Amino acid sequence: MRAFGLSRCIWLSVFQAARAYVKLITFDFYAALVELRSSVIDQTFATLKGQLKSKGEAVELVREWTSHYSGLKDMNGMLHVEGPGYPLPKDPFRAVLETGLELALKEGLSEPLEVSEDTKEKLLLGWTHLAARKGTATALQDLKKKGYLLGILSNGSDDLLVPAVEETFGTGTFDFIMGSSAVGFFKPEPALYAQALQPPSRDTTTNNNQMRFSRDEILHVAGAGFDALGAKAFGFGHVIWARPEGSGESFANFLRADVLEPDAIVGDFSTLPQVVEQIQAEKKTKPMIASRSSKVLLGKRDEEEDNEDLDEEEVIFALSD
């Protein structure tokens, strides 16, 4: 099959079976919607400016902190071993952040950095002052105008996640905010994803507490590959990986990536509403290709790539800006 070449491509899997229309779109927060690392670096440098020699030291400190956070998060299940002298942490996300910070202060620089407990708390609260990823605010408002319910589905704890979401995107953007506090585990734990099936309402004046969604009615937007894989394994109807542009992360490195790949990969967040609408449109018609491995390629027409040869199982839609 021959077609116009496309740049900024988004690959979208086509399935034979028709599914329920998407009603709820959930988003990872820290990896999908915000510039986490750069924001935490700025907040850390502002808090420790009198003790750090340069912003470069803040970069090193945050690199060590987030590295410990990732490692401790992956061992989250071990934090839930009950026994004499081993009480369950009240909130695993805060526990992991606090432990990671302690280790970073000891090991992140050439010499250990001594700070007060008040300063440590200020450093933790730096995770509530985060800059939005480019294009997210407009994309979220577009999706709301189209009638979708929006939710946060994150590893974060209520005390840090809720204020961060509200400061970055306002109080009325998300209908639901779901984190790890209610379940005590991190992604890809199924219990965390299961919250989206009957999400707790943020509006106590309505009956939203009774709202229920089937897996097929939920589309999850992940920021990390393991989250995309976990959401797909849980059975959400559609999963989009909003992989930051320039990220070197490859989904092929994950176990069972061949059968649990996301339905789309989006680099430019401004294209997200267009991709969601394409997913909805596909539900109204029979798929053009019956093969599970078939793809729909969405992107911007690139005149320089005209006459590019494509596989016969690929269907291409050229979307103009």
Tab-separated table of C-alpha atoms in Angstrom:
chain	number	residue	atom	x	y	z
A	1	MET	CA	0.000	0.000	0.000
A	2	ARG	CA	1.309	3.458	-0.884
A	3	ALA	CA	0.401	6.640	0.937
A	4	PHE	CA	1.645	10.038	1.963
A	5	GLY	CA	4.400	9.966	4.596
A	6	LEU	CA	3.560	11.367	7.998
A	7	SER	CA	5.626	12.958	10.754
A	8	ARG	CA	4.851	13.240	14.502
A	9	CYS	CA	3.249	9.858	14.082
A	10	ILE	CA	0.922	8.212	16.521
A	11	TRP	CA	0.307	4.493	16.155
A	12	LEU	CA	-3.154	3.309	17.053
A	13	SER	CA	-4.145	-0.357	17.253
A	14	VAL	CA	-7.327	-1.461	15.498
A	15	PHE	CA	-9.430	-4.223	17.048
A	16	GLN	CA	-12.192	-6.290	15.528
A	17	ALA	CA	-14.638	-6.152	18.412
A	18	ALA	CA	-16.670	-2.994	18.951
A	19	ARG	CA	-16.349	-1.578	22.440
A	20	ALA	CA	-18.340	0.751	24.653
A	21	TYR	CA	-17.810	4.455	24.068
A	22	VAL	CA	-15.208	6.116	26.260
A	23	LYS	CA	-16.820	8.023	29.124
A	24	LEU	CA	-13.989	8.495	31.617
A	25	ILE	CA	-10.425	9.479	30.755
A	26	THR	CA	-7.895	8.946	33.530
A	27	PHE	CA	-4.410	10.426	33.591
A	28	ASP	CA	-1.226	9.654	35.375
A	29	PHE	CA	-0.151	12.907	36.998
A	30	TYR	CA	3.568	13.003	37.688
A	31	ALA	CA	4.800	11.388	34.471
A	32	ALA	CA	2.073	12.404	31.997
A	33	LEU	CA	0.861	15.878	32.923
A	34	VAL	CA	3.699	17.782	34.595
A	35	GLU	CA	7.400	18.528	34.258
A	36	LEU	CA	8.255	16.722	37.476
A	37	ARG	CA	12.048	16.644	37.530
A	38	SER	CA	12.667	20.243	36.452
A	39	SER	CA	9.972	21.520	38.820
A	40	VAL	CA	11.350	19.622	41.820
A	41	ILE	CA	14.863	20.839	40.968
A	42	ASP	CA	13.635	24.453	41.004
A	43	GLN	CA	11.795	23.969	44.302
A	44	THR	CA	14.738	22.157	45.894
A	45	PHE	CA	17.200	24.855	44.854
A	46	ALA	CA	14.915	27.592	46.210
A	47	THR	CA	14.574	25.775	49.549
A	48	LEU	CA	18.282	24.941	49.944
A	49	LYS	CA	19.795	27.953	48.189
A	50	GLY	CA	21.728	28.956	51.294
A	51	GLN	CA	23.260	25.483	51.635
A	52	LEU	CA	23.965	24.554	48.021
A	53	LYS	CA	26.931	25.873	46.055
A	54	SER	CA	25.044	25.962	42.764
A	55	LYS	CA	21.899	24.833	40.999
A	56	GLY	CA	23.983	21.973	39.664
A	57	GLU	CA	24.039	20.539	43.178
A	58	ALA	CA	20.248	20.738	43.258
A	59	VAL	CA	20.202	18.762	40.009
A	60	GLU	CA	22.445	16.081	41.530
A	61	LEU	CA	20.416	15.951	44.730
A	62	VAL	CA	17.105	15.554	42.902
A	63	ARG	CA	18.586	12.958	40.563
A	64	GLU	CA	19.620	10.899	43.599
A	65	TRP	CA	16.263	11.513	45.290
A	66	THR	CA	14.153	10.416	42.336
A	67	SER	CA	16.421	7.428	41.747
A	68	HIS	CA	15.874	6.223	45.312
A	69	TYR	CA	12.164	6.985	44.970
A	70	SER	CA	11.903	4.772	41.896
A	71	GLY	CA	13.785	1.910	43.515
A	72	LEU	CA	11.842	2.056	46.766
A	73	LYS	CA	8.558	2.355	44.887
A	74	ASP	CA	9.310	-0.822	42.973
A	75	MET	CA	9.744	-2.629	46.312
A	76	ASN	CA	6.509	-1.162	47.646
A	77	GLY	CA	5.011	-4.561	48.441
A	78	MET	CA	7.767	-5.191	50.955
A	79	LEU	CA	6.596	-2.184	52.951
A	80	HIS	CA	3.363	-4.010	53.700
A	81	VAL	CA	4.783	-6.916	55.684
A	82	GLU	CA	2.970	-6.877	59.008
A	83	GLY	CA	4.612	-8.233	62.112
A	84	PRO	CA	6.050	-7.255	65.490
A	85	GLY	CA	7.755	-3.913	65.107
A	86	TYR	CA	6.776	-3.563	61.452
A	87	PRO	CA	3.580	-1.476	61.332
A	88	LEU	CA	2.118	-0.636	57.956
A	89	PRO	CA	3.127	2.842	56.754
A	90	LYS	CA	0.213	5.231	56.968
A	91	ASP	CA	0.896	6.393	53.433
A	92	PRO	CA	3.373	4.498	51.237
A	93	PHE	CA	3.943	7.361	48.792
A	94	ARG	CA	5.002	9.798	51.503
A	95	ALA	CA	7.034	7.047	53.203
A	96	VAL	CA	8.924	6.355	49.977
A	97	LEU	CA	9.515	10.058	49.283
A	98	GLU	CA	10.753	10.666	52.833
A	99	THR	CA	13.107	7.678	52.744
A	100	GLY	CA	14.394	8.629	49.304
A	101	LEU	CA	15.039	12.184	50.504
A	102	GLU	CA	16.945	10.972	53.575
A	103	LEU	CA	19.177	8.815	51.384
A	104	ALA	CA	19.718	11.613	48.867
A	105	LEU	CA	20.748	14.060	51.592
A	106	LYS	CA	23.312	11.534	52.806
A	107	GLU	CA	24.590	10.313	49.452
A	108	GLY	CA	23.580	12.774	46.742
A	109	LEU	CA	26.452	15.232	47.156
A	110	SER	CA	30.152	14.967	47.947
A	111	GLU	CA	29.329	15.439	51.632
A	112	PRO	CA	26.124	14.682	53.585
A	113	LEU	CA	23.750	17.627	53.821
A	114	GLU	CA	22.243	18.359	57.236
A	115	VAL	CA	18.799	19.985	57.179
A	116	SER	CA	16.054	20.522	59.748
A	117	GLU	CA	12.805	18.584	59.852
A	118	ASP	CA	10.973	21.734	58.753
A	119	THR	CA	13.255	21.985	55.727
A	120	LYS	CA	12.644	18.345	54.861
A	121	GLU	CA	8.913	19.022	54.903
A	122	LYS	CA	9.399	22.034	52.623
A	123	LEU	CA	11.338	19.824	50.227
A	124	LEU	CA	8.494	17.299	50.199
A	125	LEU	CA	5.986	20.080	49.582
A	126	GLY	CA	8.030	21.008	46.535
A	127	TRP	CA	6.199	18.100	44.893
A	128	THR	CA	3.015	20.180	45.075
A	129	HIS	CA	4.401	23.087	43.008
A	130	LEU	CA	4.792	21.591	39.564
A	131	ALA	CA	4.772	23.129	36.092
A	132	ALA	CA	2.300	21.696	33.597
A	133	ARG	CA	3.638	19.856	30.585
A	134	LYS	CA	3.303	21.858	27.381
A	135	GLY	CA	-0.109	21.492	25.777
A	136	THR	CA	-1.795	19.751	28.696
A	137	ALA	CA	-4.049	22.549	29.924
A	138	THR	CA	-5.561	23.188	26.493
A	139	ALA	CA	-5.967	19.480	25.758
A	140	LEU	CA	-7.732	18.864	29.065
A	141	GLN	CA	-10.142	21.745	28.505
A	142	ASP	CA	-10.890	20.495	24.982
A	143	LEU	CA	-11.723	17.046	26.345
A	144	LYS	CA	-13.984	18.503	29.034
A	145	LYS	CA	-15.842	20.564	26.433
A	146	LYS	CA	-16.462	17.372	24.481
A	147	GLY	CA	-18.223	15.919	27.522
A	148	TYR	CA	-15.650	13.485	28.882
A	149	LEU	CA	-15.243	12.981	32.600
A	150	LEU	CA	-11.621	13.408	33.641
A	151	GLY	CA	-9.778	11.734	36.473
A	152	ILE	CA	-6.312	11.477	37.969
A	153	LEU	CA	-5.028	7.941	38.569
A	154	SER	CA	-1.668	8.308	40.272
A	155	ASN	CA	0.815	6.788	42.700
A	156	GLY	CA	0.626	10.000	44.721
A	157	SER	CA	-0.790	10.386	48.214
A	158	ASP	CA	-3.826	12.527	48.938
A	159	ASP	CA	-1.898	15.101	50.982
A	160	LEU	CA	0.571	15.801	48.173
A	161	LEU	CA	-1.376	14.831	45.054
A	162	VAL	CA	-4.591	16.824	45.524
A	163	PRO	CA	-2.932	20.210	46.177
A	164	ALA	CA	-0.503	19.606	43.313
A	165	VAL	CA	-3.322	18.863	40.858
A	166	GLU	CA	-5.356	21.858	41.988
A	167	GLU	CA	-2.430	24.277	41.872
A	168	THR	CA	-1.373	23.140	38.409
A	169	PHE	CA	-4.764	22.766	36.708
A	170	GLY	CA	-7.304	24.435	39.011
A	171	THR	CA	-10.053	22.944	41.151
A	172	GLY	CA	-12.597	22.250	38.425
A	173	THR	CA	-10.586	20.388	35.808
A	174	PHE	CA	-10.747	16.860	37.216
A	175	ASP	CA	-13.905	15.098	38.355
A	176	PHE	CA	-11.966	12.448	40.262
A	177	ILE	CA	-8.538	12.288	41.918
A	178	MET	CA	-7.392	8.775	42.811
A	179	GLY	CA	-4.019	7.934	44.314
A	180	SER	CA	-2.290	5.276	46.372
A	181	SER	CA	-3.594	6.388	49.779
A	182	ALA	CA	-6.833	4.421	49.524
A	183	VAL	CA	-5.208	1.139	48.473
A	184	GLY	CA	-1.709	1.310	49.947
A	185	PHE	CA	0.051	0.104	46.799
A	186	PHE	CA	1.566	1.580	43.666
A	187	LYS	CA	1.077	0.849	39.979
A	188	PRO	CA	0.899	-1.660	38.403
A	189	GLU	CA	-1.063	-3.045	41.393
A	190	PRO	CA	-4.575	-3.853	40.028
A	191	ALA	CA	-6.255	-2.399	43.127
A	192	LEU	CA	-5.031	1.062	42.197
A	193	TYR	CA	-6.485	0.843	38.684
A	194	ALA	CA	-9.711	-0.657	40.058
A	195	GLN	CA	-10.524	2.634	41.784
A	196	ALA	CA	-11.542	4.022	38.391
A	197	LEU	CA	-14.416	1.536	38.116
A	198	GLN	CA	-16.253	3.317	40.940
A	199	PRO	CA	-14.318	6.509	41.584
A	200	PRO	CA	-14.897	8.602	44.701
A	201	SER	CA	-16.607	11.875	43.871
A	202	ARG	CA	-14.998	15.206	44.672
A	203	ASP	CA	-18.423	16.877	44.696
A	204	THR	CA	-20.371	15.919	47.821
A	205	THR	CA	-23.473	17.746	46.549
A	206	THR	CA	-24.056	15.249	43.741
A	207	ASN	CA	-24.646	11.525	43.434
A	208	ASN	CA	-21.336	10.993	41.651
A	209	ASN	CA	-20.371	8.580	44.425
A	210	GLN	CA	-22.710	6.116	42.733
A	211	MET	CA	-21.071	6.422	39.327
A	212	ARG	CA	-19.705	3.197	37.915
A	213	PHE	CA	-17.762	2.524	34.743
A	214	SER	CA	-16.945	-0.642	32.895
A	215	ARG	CA	-13.344	-1.208	31.901
A	216	ASP	CA	-14.258	-0.584	28.261
A	217	GLU	CA	-15.615	2.872	29.136
A	218	ILE	CA	-12.265	4.007	30.537
A	219	LEU	CA	-9.330	5.361	28.563
A	220	HIS	CA	-6.111	5.752	30.540
A	221	VAL	CA	-3.332	8.162	29.594
A	222	ALA	CA	-0.055	6.911	31.033
A	223	GLY	CA	3.179	8.828	31.293
A	224	ALA	CA	5.468	5.839	31.847
A	225	GLY	CA	5.719	2.568	29.978
A	226	PHE	CA	5.107	0.389	33.030
A	227	ASP	CA	1.894	2.325	33.726
A	228	ALA	CA	0.696	1.829	30.149
A	229	LEU	CA	1.401	-1.882	30.468
A	230	GLY	CA	-0.320	-2.119	33.865
A	231	ALA	CA	-3.423	-0.296	32.646
A	232	LYS	CA	-3.600	-2.526	29.576
A	233	ALA	CA	-3.177	-5.654	31.683
A	234	PHE	CA	-5.964	-4.469	33.995
A	235	GLY	CA	-8.253	-4.344	30.983
A	236	PHE	CA	-9.033	-0.688	30.367
A	237	GLY	CA	-10.709	-0.272	26.987
A	238	HIS	CA	-7.953	1.934	25.636
A	239	VAL	CA	-4.539	3.065	26.816
A	240	ILE	CA	-2.528	5.962	25.419
A	241	TRP	CA	1.112	6.391	26.328
A	242	ALA	CA	1.842	10.126	26.524
A	243	ARG	CA	5.571	9.576	26.257
A	244	PRO	CA	7.470	12.849	26.680
A	245	GLU	CA	9.185	14.007	23.503
A	246	GLY	CA	12.827	13.049	23.574
A	247	SER	CA	12.244	10.145	25.934
A	248	GLY	CA	14.352	7.138	25.118
A	249	GLU	CA	12.023	4.717	26.884
A	250	SER	CA	10.949	1.822	24.671
A	251	PHE	CA	7.855	-0.254	25.301
A	252	ALA	CA	9.566	-3.230	23.684
A	253	ASN	CA	11.685	-3.613	26.821
A	254	PHE	CA	8.687	-4.608	28.943
A	255	LEU	CA	7.523	-8.141	29.625
A	256	ARG	CA	4.571	-9.157	27.383
A	257	ALA	CA	4.897	-5.909	25.476
A	258	ASP	CA	3.835	-7.769	22.342
A	259	VAL	CA	0.308	-8.347	23.650
A	260	LEU	CA	-0.045	-5.420	26.070
A	261	GLU	CA	1.166	-2.547	23.917
A	262	PRO	CA	-0.699	0.771	24.269
A	263	ASP	CA	-3.259	1.707	21.648
A	264	ALA	CA	-1.442	4.950	20.883
A	265	ILE	CA	1.783	6.765	21.653
A	266	VAL	CA	1.527	10.549	21.837
A	267	GLY	CA	4.574	12.796	22.020
A	268	ASP	CA	2.886	16.137	21.406
A	269	PHE	CA	0.157	16.427	24.058
A	270	SER	CA	-1.830	18.887	21.959
A	271	THR	CA	-2.764	15.995	19.646
A	272	LEU	CA	-4.436	14.009	22.438
A	273	PRO	CA	-8.043	15.230	21.882
A	274	GLN	CA	-7.714	14.359	18.194
A	275	VAL	CA	-6.531	10.842	19.037
A	276	VAL	CA	-9.379	10.312	21.510
A	277	GLU	CA	-11.935	11.423	18.928
A	278	GLN	CA	-10.421	9.030	16.398
A	279	ILE	CA	-10.857	6.206	18.916
A	280	GLN	CA	-14.514	7.156	19.367
A	281	ALA	CA	-15.049	7.373	15.611
A	282	GLU	CA	-13.666	3.876	15.121
A	283	LYS	CA	-16.342	2.509	17.435
A	284	LYS	CA	-19.052	3.735	15.087
A	285	THR	CA	-17.805	1.823	12.068
A	286	LYS	CA	-16.450	-1.616	11.370
A	287	PRO	CA	-12.646	-1.602	11.443
A	288	MET	CA	-11.182	-1.334	7.966
A	289	ILE	CA	-8.623	-4.035	8.769
A	290	ALA	CA	-9.611	-7.196	10.610
A	291	SER	CA	-6.140	-8.093	11.830
A	292	ARG	CA	-5.325	-7.432	15.489
A	293	SER	CA	-1.869	-6.344	14.403
A	294	SER	CA	-3.253	-3.721	12.045
A	295	LYS	CA	-2.383	-0.129	12.763
A	296	VAL	CA	-3.835	3.284	12.178
A	297	LEU	CA	-1.199	5.920	11.714
A	298	LEU	CA	-2.220	9.404	12.733
A	299	GLY	CA	-0.023	12.406	12.175
A	300	LYS	CA	0.896	15.447	10.169
A	301	ARG	CA	1.418	15.168	6.423
A	302	ASP	CA	5.035	15.411	5.428
A	303	GLU	CA	5.421	16.295	1.767
A	304	GLU	CA	9.050	15.227	1.752
A	305	GLU	CA	8.035	11.651	2.492
A	306	ASP	CA	5.532	11.237	-0.339
A	307	ASN	CA	5.517	7.808	-1.976
A	308	GLU	CA	6.837	6.097	1.144
A	309	ASP	CA	6.122	2.358	0.993
A	310	LEU	CA	4.004	1.042	3.831
A	311	ASP	CA	2.889	-2.383	4.897
A	312	GLU	CA	-0.382	-3.567	3.379
A	313	GLU	CA	-1.920	-3.973	6.845
A	314	GLU	CA	-1.482	-0.281	7.644
A	315	VAL	CA	-4.298	2.210	7.253
A	316	ILE	CA	-3.297	5.836	7.154
A	317	PHE	CA	-5.260	8.935	8.006
A	318	ALA	CA	-3.601	12.254	7.143
A	319	LEU	CA	-4.796	14.805	9.663
A	320	SER	CA	-4.189	18.466	8.920
A	321	ASP	CA	-3.447	20.976	11.678
